[in-house]
Amino acid sequence: MTLDQRQQHLDSLRSALSVVVYPIQWLVDLPAASQDWFQETLSSRRTLQEENARLRTEQLILKAELQKLEALESENLRLRELLDSSFKVRERVLIAEIMAVDLDPYRHQILLNKGSSDDLYTGQPLVDANGVMGQVIQAGPFSATAMLITDPAHAVPVQVNRNGLRSIALGTGSLTSLSLPYLPNNADIETGDLLITSGLGGRFPPGYPVAEVETVIRDPGESFAQVFARPLAELNRSREVLLVWSQGQARIDSPEEETAGDEDPAAAEPSGEAAP
Amino acid sequence: MSTLVRHQGGGVILLSLLIGLILGIVPLPAGLELYRPDWALLVLLYWSLALPQRIGVGIAWLTGLFQDVLTATLLGQHALAYAVATYLIITLHQRLRLHPLWQQSLSILVLLMLAQLIIFWINGIIGRPIQSWLYWLPSVVGALLWPAVFVLLRGLRRAFRVS
């Protein structure tokens, strides 16, 4: 047990065992998966047409926005080249499904139906349509376990979109709240501020929305303000997630980064805070 | 163990353990999952009470290991808890068998809580303490369900002549 906690020697054993238990998990997931399948197969022509029309308009809007984005992206890259800083906007992505399997009710972890056979790696960020969901903590060959950003052991380096103020968002154990405990009382943060990933920890690519600040309590007697934010991702509702290959992957795989990656993913995260 | 001729019905035991593991991760409606008893441990406890010569600490440890992988907990924490609980029930099996079912339930409650305590303790050591009294609910639910589990598995054992 100590070995599993402190070192990574048992990872291979865990991966091997996860293959053995995969049929069990698949079996448990089967009712939910087949329900989805039936819903898709048996839905009427009209609903399909409606959905098709809706998706078509949505795609049109998104495409229009994408055109703008492409122009902005190239402009951004050009400006950054002028400033001599490297920044990659596009990342490789893959869609995985969350398996309908319950894990420990006191942890916020989910099981994905993709594993290291699809190139998943430990520490890989997970997003949905609205924001960051979490990161992969253990990748078996066919399935992977991911920790949500609201797990009490999880921390994600964020910054306020409005003014670039950096901080760390910790999970609280509640699906609807993140806490930012390291902000001084005079920090410029207000209700409604959008928090995006800062990319400082090296795990999450910068620029993804994480949460929206909900309450800011400034108690003059305390040295830090109490700030709580609501995650934007639909943590308990979405069935599909997007796995992102961030540009930091090469660094994480390199040996000198391996030592940092050895620790608990959450423990490695706050080191981002030490950076300026 | 299957080398001995008089043992039979290993498939039934295996299947019941498998169902126990499956019940442990079947999605439940939100809120109900806090009440989910440790099915795999209940099944293990029955078989080690009924057939201590067959089901021992080793099988308990293996089942726990699977439970660990299934629920993505630290590898070995369920294994240790299950092994200790099974060891205790095997040492006490002759006395426990004589008790009426409701008294057995009380002993099972203690054993389930002990198993949970070990898991709780390990969680505390690795820095993931659980700060809720609701954590102990599964043990209570498990003890309440014990008579049902006992009668069901006894029926299975007699029907398939597992020995």
PDB file of N, CA and C in Angstrom, chain A residues 1-2 4-6 10 13-14 17-22 24-25 27-29 32 100-109 111 137-138 145 147 151-154 264, chain B residues 18 21-29 33-34 36 65-66 68-78 80 122-123 125-128 130 132-136 138:
ATOM      1  N   MET A   1       0.827  -1.203   0.000  1.00  0.00           N
ATOM      2  CA  MET A   1       0.000   0.000   0.000  1.00  0.00           C
ATOM      3  C   MET A   1       0.860   1.249   0.000  1.00  0.00           C
ATOM      4  N   THR A   2       1.870   1.227   0.858  1.00  0.00           N
ATOM      5  CA  THR A   2       2.778   2.368   0.900  1.00  0.00           C
ATOM      6  C   THR A   2       3.418   2.558  -0.466  1.00  0.00           C
ATOM      7  N   ASP A   4       2.178   1.798  -3.329  1.00  0.00           N
ATOM      8  CA  ASP A   4       1.227   2.363  -4.277  1.00  0.00           C
ATOM      9  C   ASP A   4       1.100   3.861  -4.060  1.00  0.00           C
ATOM     10  N   GLN A   5       1.114   4.253  -2.784  1.00  0.00           N
ATOM     11  CA  GLN A   5       0.915   5.668  -2.490  1.00  0.00           C
ATOM     12  C   GLN A   5       2.138   6.488  -2.870  1.00  0.00           C
ATOM     13  N   ARG A   6       3.321   5.996  -2.475  1.00  0.00           N
ATOM     14  CA  ARG A   6       4.513   6.824  -2.600  1.00  0.00           C
ATOM     15  C   ARG A   6       5.185   6.698  -3.959  1.00  0.00           C
ATOM     16  N   LEU A  10       3.709   0.027  -8.581  1.00  0.00           N
ATOM     17  CA  LEU A  10       2.551  -0.857  -8.708  1.00  0.00           C
ATOM     18  C   LEU A  10       1.623  -0.429  -9.829  1.00  0.00           C
ATOM     19  N   LEU A  13       0.896  -3.206 -12.161  1.00  0.00           N
ATOM     20  CA  LEU A  13      -0.006  -4.202 -11.583  1.00  0.00           C
ATOM     21  C   LEU A  13      -1.444  -3.691 -11.619  1.00  0.00           C
ATOM     22  N   ARG A  14      -1.595  -2.403 -11.276  1.00  0.00           N
ATOM     23  CA  ARG A  14      -2.921  -1.818 -11.272  1.00  0.00           C
ATOM     24  C   ARG A  14      -3.515  -1.817 -12.683  1.00  0.00           C
ATOM     25  N   LEU A  17      -4.566  -5.349 -13.460  1.00  0.00           N
ATOM     26  CA  LEU A  17      -5.802  -5.701 -12.768  1.00  0.00           C
ATOM     27  C   LEU A  17      -6.987  -4.967 -13.376  1.00  0.00           C
ATOM     28  N   SER A  18      -6.750  -3.752 -13.842  1.00  0.00           N
ATOM     29  CA  SER A  18      -7.866  -2.996 -14.406  1.00  0.00           C
ATOM     30  C   SER A  18      -8.370  -3.652 -15.682  1.00  0.00           C
ATOM     31  N   VAL A  19      -7.483  -4.375 -16.362  1.00  0.00           N
ATOM     32  CA  VAL A  19      -7.946  -5.129 -17.533  1.00  0.00           C
ATOM     33  C   VAL A  19      -8.838  -6.273 -17.074  1.00  0.00           C
ATOM     34  N   VAL A  20      -8.428  -6.931 -15.958  1.00  0.00           N
ATOM     35  CA  VAL A  20      -9.206  -8.061 -15.454  1.00  0.00           C
ATOM     36  C   VAL A  20     -10.596  -7.605 -15.029  1.00  0.00           C
ATOM     37  N   VAL A  21     -10.678  -6.437 -14.384  1.00  0.00           N
ATOM     38  CA  VAL A  21     -11.991  -6.005 -13.892  1.00  0.00           C
ATOM     39  C   VAL A  21     -12.787  -5.244 -14.947  1.00  0.00           C
ATOM     40  N   TYR A  22     -12.168  -4.975 -16.089  1.00  0.00           N
ATOM     41  CA  TYR A  22     -12.891  -4.206 -17.106  1.00  0.00           C
ATOM     42  C   TYR A  22     -14.214  -4.864 -17.523  1.00  0.00           C
ATOM     43  N   ILE A  24     -16.241  -6.524 -15.721  1.00  0.00           N
ATOM     44  CA  ILE A  24     -17.228  -6.233 -14.676  1.00  0.00           C
ATOM     45  C   ILE A  24     -17.768  -4.821 -14.865  1.00  0.00           C
ATOM     46  N   GLN A  25     -16.841  -3.896 -15.089  1.00  0.00           N
ATOM     47  CA  GLN A  25     -17.265  -2.511 -15.255  1.00  0.00           C
ATOM     48  C   GLN A  25     -18.112  -2.344 -16.511  1.00  0.00           C
ATOM     49  N   LEU A  27     -19.989  -4.614 -17.814  1.00  0.00           N
ATOM     50  CA  LEU A  27     -21.283  -5.227 -17.524  1.00  0.00           C
ATOM     51  C   LEU A  27     -22.171  -4.253 -16.764  1.00  0.00           C
ATOM     52  N   VAL A  28     -21.578  -3.569 -15.777  1.00  0.00           N
ATOM     53  CA  VAL A  28     -22.347  -2.622 -14.982  1.00  0.00           C
ATOM     54  C   VAL A  28     -22.793  -1.448 -15.843  1.00  0.00           C
ATOM     55  N   ASP A  29     -21.938  -1.053 -16.778  1.00  0.00           N
ATOM     56  CA  ASP A  29     -22.231   0.089 -17.632  1.00  0.00           C
ATOM     57  C   ASP A  29     -23.264  -0.257 -18.697  1.00  0.00           C
ATOM     58  N   ALA A  32     -26.957   1.298 -18.905  1.00  0.00           N
ATOM     59  CA  ALA A  32     -26.963   2.718 -19.280  1.00  0.00           C
ATOM     60  C   ALA A  32     -26.583   2.888 -20.740  1.00  0.00           C
ATOM     61  N   ALA A 100     -21.080   4.374 -16.626  1.00  0.00           N
ATOM     62  CA  ALA A 100     -22.049   4.487 -15.534  1.00  0.00           C
ATOM     63  C   ALA A 100     -21.665   3.531 -14.422  1.00  0.00           C
ATOM     64  N   VAL A 101     -20.608   3.873 -13.716  1.00  0.00           N
ATOM     65  CA  VAL A 101     -20.104   3.038 -12.645  1.00  0.00           C
ATOM     66  C   VAL A 101     -19.850   3.950 -11.449  1.00  0.00           C
ATOM     67  N   ASP A 102     -20.321   3.533 -10.279  1.00  0.00           N
ATOM     68  CA  ASP A 102     -20.115   4.350  -9.090  1.00  0.00           C
ATOM     69  C   ASP A 102     -18.790   4.001  -8.450  1.00  0.00           C
ATOM     70  N   LEU A 103     -17.995   5.005  -8.154  1.00  0.00           N
ATOM     71  CA  LEU A 103     -16.770   4.780  -7.394  1.00  0.00           C
ATOM     72  C   LEU A 103     -17.034   5.254  -5.964  1.00  0.00           C
ATOM     73  N   ASP A 104     -15.995   5.392  -5.203  1.00  0.00           N
ATOM     74  CA  ASP A 104     -16.101   5.849  -3.822  1.00  0.00           C
ATOM     75  C   ASP A 104     -16.980   7.099  -3.722  1.00  0.00           C
ATOM     76  N   PRO A 105     -18.089   7.058  -2.947  1.00  0.00           N
ATOM     77  CA  PRO A 105     -18.974   8.232  -2.911  1.00  0.00           C
ATOM     78  C   PRO A 105     -18.343   9.453  -2.264  1.00  0.00           C
ATOM     79  N   TYR A 106     -17.240   9.273  -1.530  1.00  0.00           N
ATOM     80  CA  TYR A 106     -16.627  10.427  -0.876  1.00  0.00           C
ATOM     81  C   TYR A 106     -15.525  11.045  -1.722  1.00  0.00           C
ATOM     82  N   ARG A 107     -15.321  10.501  -2.918  1.00  0.00           N
ATOM     83  CA  ARG A 107     -14.350  11.120  -3.805  1.00  0.00           C
ATOM     84  C   ARG A 107     -15.040  11.472  -5.101  1.00  0.00           C
ATOM     85  N   HIS A 108     -14.528  12.465  -5.765  1.00  0.00           N
ATOM     86  CA  HIS A 108     -15.126  12.816  -7.043  1.00  0.00           C
ATOM     87  C   HIS A 108     -14.256  12.253  -8.158  1.00  0.00           C
ATOM     88  N   GLN A 109     -14.498  10.997  -8.450  1.00  0.00           N
ATOM     89  CA  GLN A 109     -13.738  10.354  -9.505  1.00  0.00           C
ATOM     90  C   GLN A 109     -14.707   9.720 -10.490  1.00  0.00           C
ATOM     91  N   LEU A 111     -15.002   7.109 -14.173  1.00  0.00           N
ATOM     92  CA  LEU A 111     -14.327   6.101 -14.974  1.00  0.00           C
ATOM     93  C   LEU A 111     -14.605   6.395 -16.446  1.00  0.00           C
ATOM     94  N   ILE A 137      -6.105  10.387 -13.497  1.00  0.00           N
ATOM     95  CA  ILE A 137      -5.132  10.064 -12.458  1.00  0.00           C
ATOM     96  C   ILE A 137      -4.559   8.675 -12.638  1.00  0.00           C
ATOM     97  N   GLN A 138      -5.248   7.833 -13.402  1.00  0.00           N
ATOM     98  CA  GLN A 138      -4.701   6.499 -13.604  1.00  0.00           C
ATOM     99  C   GLN A 138      -5.231   5.971 -14.923  1.00  0.00           C
ATOM    100  N   THR A 145      -9.187   6.234 -14.857  1.00  0.00           N
ATOM    101  CA  THR A 145      -9.862   6.913 -13.766  1.00  0.00           C
ATOM    102  C   THR A 145      -9.472   8.380 -13.807  1.00  0.00           C
ATOM    103  N   MET A 147      -9.988  12.331 -11.944  1.00  0.00           N
ATOM    104  CA  MET A 147     -10.397  13.062 -10.753  1.00  0.00           C
ATOM    105  C   MET A 147     -11.021  14.369 -11.203  1.00  0.00           C
ATOM    106  N   ASP A 151     -12.897  17.416  -6.398  1.00  0.00           N
ATOM    107  CA  ASP A 151     -12.413  16.478  -5.393  1.00  0.00           C
ATOM    108  C   ASP A 151     -11.595  17.254  -4.360  1.00  0.00           C
ATOM    109  N   PRO A 152     -11.774  16.924  -3.071  1.00  0.00           N
ATOM    110  CA  PRO A 152     -11.036  17.678  -2.043  1.00  0.00           C
ATOM    111  C   PRO A 152      -9.523  17.617  -2.237  1.00  0.00           C
ATOM    112  N   ALA A 153      -9.022  16.607  -2.943  1.00  0.00           N
ATOM    113  CA  ALA A 153      -7.571  16.488  -3.110  1.00  0.00           C
ATOM    114  C   ALA A 153      -7.085  17.154  -4.386  1.00  0.00           C
ATOM    115  N   HIS A 154      -7.953  17.877  -5.076  1.00  0.00           N
ATOM    116  CA  HIS A 154      -7.565  18.439  -6.364  1.00  0.00           C
ATOM    117  C   HIS A 154      -7.378  19.945  -6.290  1.00  0.00           C
ATOM    118  N   ASP A 264       1.339  12.978  -5.751  1.00  0.00           N
ATOM    119  CA  ASP A 264      -0.087  13.033  -6.006  1.00  0.00           C
ATOM    120  C   ASP A 264      -0.329  14.164  -6.999  1.00  0.00           C
TER     121      ASP A 264
ATOM    122  N   LEU B  18     -18.638 -12.380  -7.439  1.00  0.00           N
ATOM    123  CA  LEU B  18     -18.649 -11.491  -8.599  1.00  0.00           C
ATOM    124  C   LEU B  18     -19.859 -10.561  -8.532  1.00  0.00           C
ATOM    125  N   LEU B  21     -19.239  -7.908  -6.060  1.00  0.00           N
ATOM    126  CA  LEU B  21     -18.387  -6.841  -6.602  1.00  0.00           C
ATOM    127  C   LEU B  21     -19.184  -5.939  -7.539  1.00  0.00           C
ATOM    128  N   ILE B  22     -20.060  -6.572  -8.363  1.00  0.00           N
ATOM    129  CA  ILE B  22     -20.854  -5.779  -9.310  1.00  0.00           C
ATOM    130  C   ILE B  22     -21.796  -4.853  -8.555  1.00  0.00           C
ATOM    131  N   LEU B  23     -22.469  -5.405  -7.514  1.00  0.00           N
ATOM    132  CA  LEU B  23     -23.393  -4.571  -6.744  1.00  0.00           C
ATOM    133  C   LEU B  23     -22.664  -3.400  -6.094  1.00  0.00           C
ATOM    134  N   GLY B  24     -21.360  -3.593  -5.869  1.00  0.00           N
ATOM    135  CA  GLY B  24     -20.586  -2.520  -5.240  1.00  0.00           C
ATOM    136  C   GLY B  24     -20.378  -1.317  -6.136  1.00  0.00           C
ATOM    137  N   ILE B  25     -20.512  -1.480  -7.462  1.00  0.00           N
ATOM    138  CA  ILE B  25     -20.268  -0.319  -8.331  1.00  0.00           C
ATOM    139  C   ILE B  25     -21.455   0.015  -9.221  1.00  0.00           C
ATOM    140  N   VAL B  26     -22.582  -0.707  -9.043  1.00  0.00           N
ATOM    141  CA  VAL B  26     -23.752  -0.372  -9.842  1.00  0.00           C
ATOM    142  C   VAL B  26     -24.202   1.043  -9.502  1.00  0.00           C
ATOM    143  N   PRO B  27     -24.459   1.872 -10.523  1.00  0.00           N
ATOM    144  CA  PRO B  27     -24.871   3.243 -10.211  1.00  0.00           C
ATOM    145  C   PRO B  27     -26.204   3.282  -9.479  1.00  0.00           C
ATOM    146  N   LEU B  28     -26.249   4.029  -8.401  1.00  0.00           N
ATOM    147  CA  LEU B  28     -27.477   4.190  -7.640  1.00  0.00           C
ATOM    148  C   LEU B  28     -27.929   5.636  -7.775  1.00  0.00           C
ATOM    149  N   PRO B  29     -29.219   5.896  -7.513  1.00  0.00           N
ATOM    150  CA  PRO B  29     -29.667   7.290  -7.534  1.00  0.00           C
ATOM    151  C   PRO B  29     -28.863   8.126  -6.549  1.00  0.00           C
ATOM    152  N   GLU B  33     -26.346   6.370  -2.718  1.00  0.00           N
ATOM    153  CA  GLU B  33     -25.040   5.704  -2.776  1.00  0.00           C
ATOM    154  C   GLU B  33     -24.314   5.742  -1.433  1.00  0.00           C
ATOM    155  N   LEU B  34     -24.712   6.704  -0.569  1.00  0.00           N
ATOM    156  CA  LEU B  34     -24.084   6.757   0.743  1.00  0.00           C
ATOM    157  C   LEU B  34     -24.523   5.569   1.602  1.00  0.00           C
ATOM    158  N   ARG B  36     -24.997   2.496   0.424  1.00  0.00           N
ATOM    159  CA  ARG B  36     -24.630   1.234  -0.212  1.00  0.00           C
ATOM    160  C   ARG B  36     -23.757   0.388   0.720  1.00  0.00           C
ATOM    161  N   LEU B  65      -8.570  -6.781  -3.301  1.00  0.00           N
ATOM    162  CA  LEU B  65      -7.720  -6.171  -4.322  1.00  0.00           C
ATOM    163  C   LEU B  65      -8.557  -5.763  -5.537  1.00  0.00           C
ATOM    164  N   PHE B  66      -9.475  -6.660  -5.927  1.00  0.00           N
ATOM    165  CA  PHE B  66     -10.359  -6.327  -7.043  1.00  0.00           C
ATOM    166  C   PHE B  66     -11.233  -5.133  -6.695  1.00  0.00           C
ATOM    167  N   ASP B  68     -10.501  -2.776  -4.742  1.00  0.00           N
ATOM    168  CA  ASP B  68      -9.653  -1.584  -4.808  1.00  0.00           C
ATOM    169  C   ASP B  68      -9.539  -1.072  -6.232  1.00  0.00           C
ATOM    170  N   VAL B  69      -9.327  -1.994  -7.163  1.00  0.00           N
ATOM    171  CA  VAL B  69      -9.170  -1.562  -8.546  1.00  0.00           C
ATOM    172  C   VAL B  69     -10.499  -1.031  -9.078  1.00  0.00           C
ATOM    173  N   LEU B  70     -11.586  -1.703  -8.702  1.00  0.00           N
ATOM    174  CA  LEU B  70     -12.901  -1.295  -9.195  1.00  0.00           C
ATOM    175  C   LEU B  70     -13.275   0.093  -8.700  1.00  0.00           C
ATOM    176  N   THR B  71     -12.989   0.393  -7.433  1.00  0.00           N
ATOM    177  CA  THR B  71     -13.406   1.679  -6.897  1.00  0.00           C
ATOM    178  C   THR B  71     -12.277   2.690  -6.921  1.00  0.00           C
ATOM    179  N   ALA B  72     -11.157   2.326  -7.564  1.00  0.00           N
ATOM    180  CA  ALA B  72     -10.031   3.260  -7.735  1.00  0.00           C
ATOM    181  C   ALA B  72      -9.526   3.805  -6.407  1.00  0.00           C
ATOM    182  N   THR B  73      -9.503   2.960  -5.382  1.00  0.00           N
ATOM    183  CA  THR B  73      -8.918   3.385  -4.114  1.00  0.00           C
ATOM    184  C   THR B  73      -7.467   2.916  -4.091  1.00  0.00           C
ATOM    185  N   LEU B  74      -6.778   3.232  -2.998  1.00  0.00           N
ATOM    186  CA  LEU B  74      -5.377   2.839  -2.865  1.00  0.00           C
ATOM    187  C   LEU B  74      -5.284   1.321  -2.920  1.00  0.00           C
ATOM    188  N   LEU B  75      -4.383   0.816  -3.739  1.00  0.00           N
ATOM    189  CA  LEU B  75      -4.289  -0.627  -3.941  1.00  0.00           C
ATOM    190  C   LEU B  75      -3.924  -1.302  -2.623  1.00  0.00           C
ATOM    191  N   GLY B  76      -4.828  -2.124  -2.088  1.00  0.00           N
ATOM    192  CA  GLY B  76      -4.510  -2.875  -0.881  1.00  0.00           C
ATOM    193  C   GLY B  76      -5.311  -2.468   0.336  1.00  0.00           C
ATOM    194  N   GLN B  77      -6.018  -1.362   0.283  1.00  0.00           N
ATOM    195  CA  GLN B  77      -6.708  -0.966   1.514  1.00  0.00           C
ATOM    196  C   GLN B  77      -7.954  -1.799   1.761  1.00  0.00           C
ATOM    197  N   HIS B  78      -8.729  -2.059   0.715  1.00  0.00           N
ATOM    198  CA  HIS B  78      -9.848  -2.986   0.894  1.00  0.00           C
ATOM    199  C   HIS B  78      -9.321  -4.390   1.161  1.00  0.00           C
ATOM    200  N   LEU B  80      -6.666  -5.374   2.748  1.00  0.00           N
ATOM    201  CA  LEU B  80      -6.294  -5.530   4.156  1.00  0.00           C
ATOM    202  C   LEU B  80      -7.545  -5.628   5.029  1.00  0.00           C
ATOM    203  N   ILE B 122      -6.616   4.241   6.906  1.00  0.00           N
ATOM    204  CA  ILE B 122      -5.666   4.372   5.792  1.00  0.00           C
ATOM    205  C   ILE B 122      -5.940   5.663   5.024  1.00  0.00           C
ATOM    206  N   ASN B 123      -7.226   5.971   4.811  1.00  0.00           N
ATOM    207  CA  ASN B 123      -7.571   7.220   4.131  1.00  0.00           C
ATOM    208  C   ASN B 123      -7.025   8.410   4.893  1.00  0.00           C
ATOM    209  N   ILE B 125      -4.362   8.407   6.835  1.00  0.00           N
ATOM    210  CA  ILE B 125      -2.906   8.440   6.703  1.00  0.00           C
ATOM    211  C   ILE B 125      -2.482   9.044   5.371  1.00  0.00           C
ATOM    212  N   ILE B 126      -3.194   8.692   4.296  1.00  0.00           N
ATOM    213  CA  ILE B 126      -2.778   9.211   2.993  1.00  0.00           C
ATOM    214  C   ILE B 126      -3.348  10.608   2.739  1.00  0.00           C
ATOM    215  N   GLY B 127      -3.911  11.192   3.779  1.00  0.00           N
ATOM    216  CA  GLY B 127      -4.321  12.592   3.663  1.00  0.00           C
ATOM    217  C   GLY B 127      -5.639  12.804   2.956  1.00  0.00           C
ATOM    218  N   ARG B 128      -6.550  11.834   3.053  1.00  0.00           N
ATOM    219  CA  ARG B 128      -7.886  12.060   2.514  1.00  0.00           C
ATOM    220  C   ARG B 128      -8.910  11.734   3.589  1.00  0.00           C
ATOM    221  N   ILE B 130     -12.136  11.559   5.896  1.00  0.00           N
ATOM    222  CA  ILE B 130     -13.560  11.690   5.593  1.00  0.00           C
ATOM    223  C   ILE B 130     -14.225  12.278   6.830  1.00  0.00           C
ATOM    224  N   SER B 132     -17.385  12.898   7.971  1.00  0.00           N
ATOM    225  CA  SER B 132     -18.832  12.820   7.998  1.00  0.00           C
ATOM    226  C   SER B 132     -19.224  11.545   8.725  1.00  0.00           C
ATOM    227  N   TRP B 133     -20.184  11.699   9.628  1.00  0.00           N
ATOM    228  CA  TRP B 133     -20.641  10.503  10.354  1.00  0.00           C
ATOM    229  C   TRP B 133     -21.369   9.553   9.417  1.00  0.00           C
ATOM    230  N   LEU B 134     -21.846  10.079   8.296  1.00  0.00           N
ATOM    231  CA  LEU B 134     -22.569   9.237   7.341  1.00  0.00           C
ATOM    232  C   LEU B 134     -21.677   8.137   6.793  1.00  0.00           C
ATOM    233  N   TYR B 135     -20.355   8.319   6.954  1.00  0.00           N
ATOM    234  CA  TYR B 135     -19.416   7.319   6.434  1.00  0.00           C
ATOM    235  C   TYR B 135     -19.705   5.939   7.000  1.00  0.00           C
ATOM    236  N   TRP B 136     -20.248   5.890   8.227  1.00  0.00           N
ATOM    237  CA  TRP B 136     -20.438   4.591   8.884  1.00  0.00           C
ATOM    238  C   TRP B 136     -21.771   3.944   8.515  1.00  0.00           C
ATOM    239  N   PRO B 138     -22.948   2.579   5.720  1.00  0.00           N
ATOM    240  CA  PRO B 138     -22.929   1.294   5.011  1.00  0.00           C
ATOM    241  C   PRO B 138     -22.809   0.097   5.949  1.00  0.00           C
TER     242      PRO B 138
END
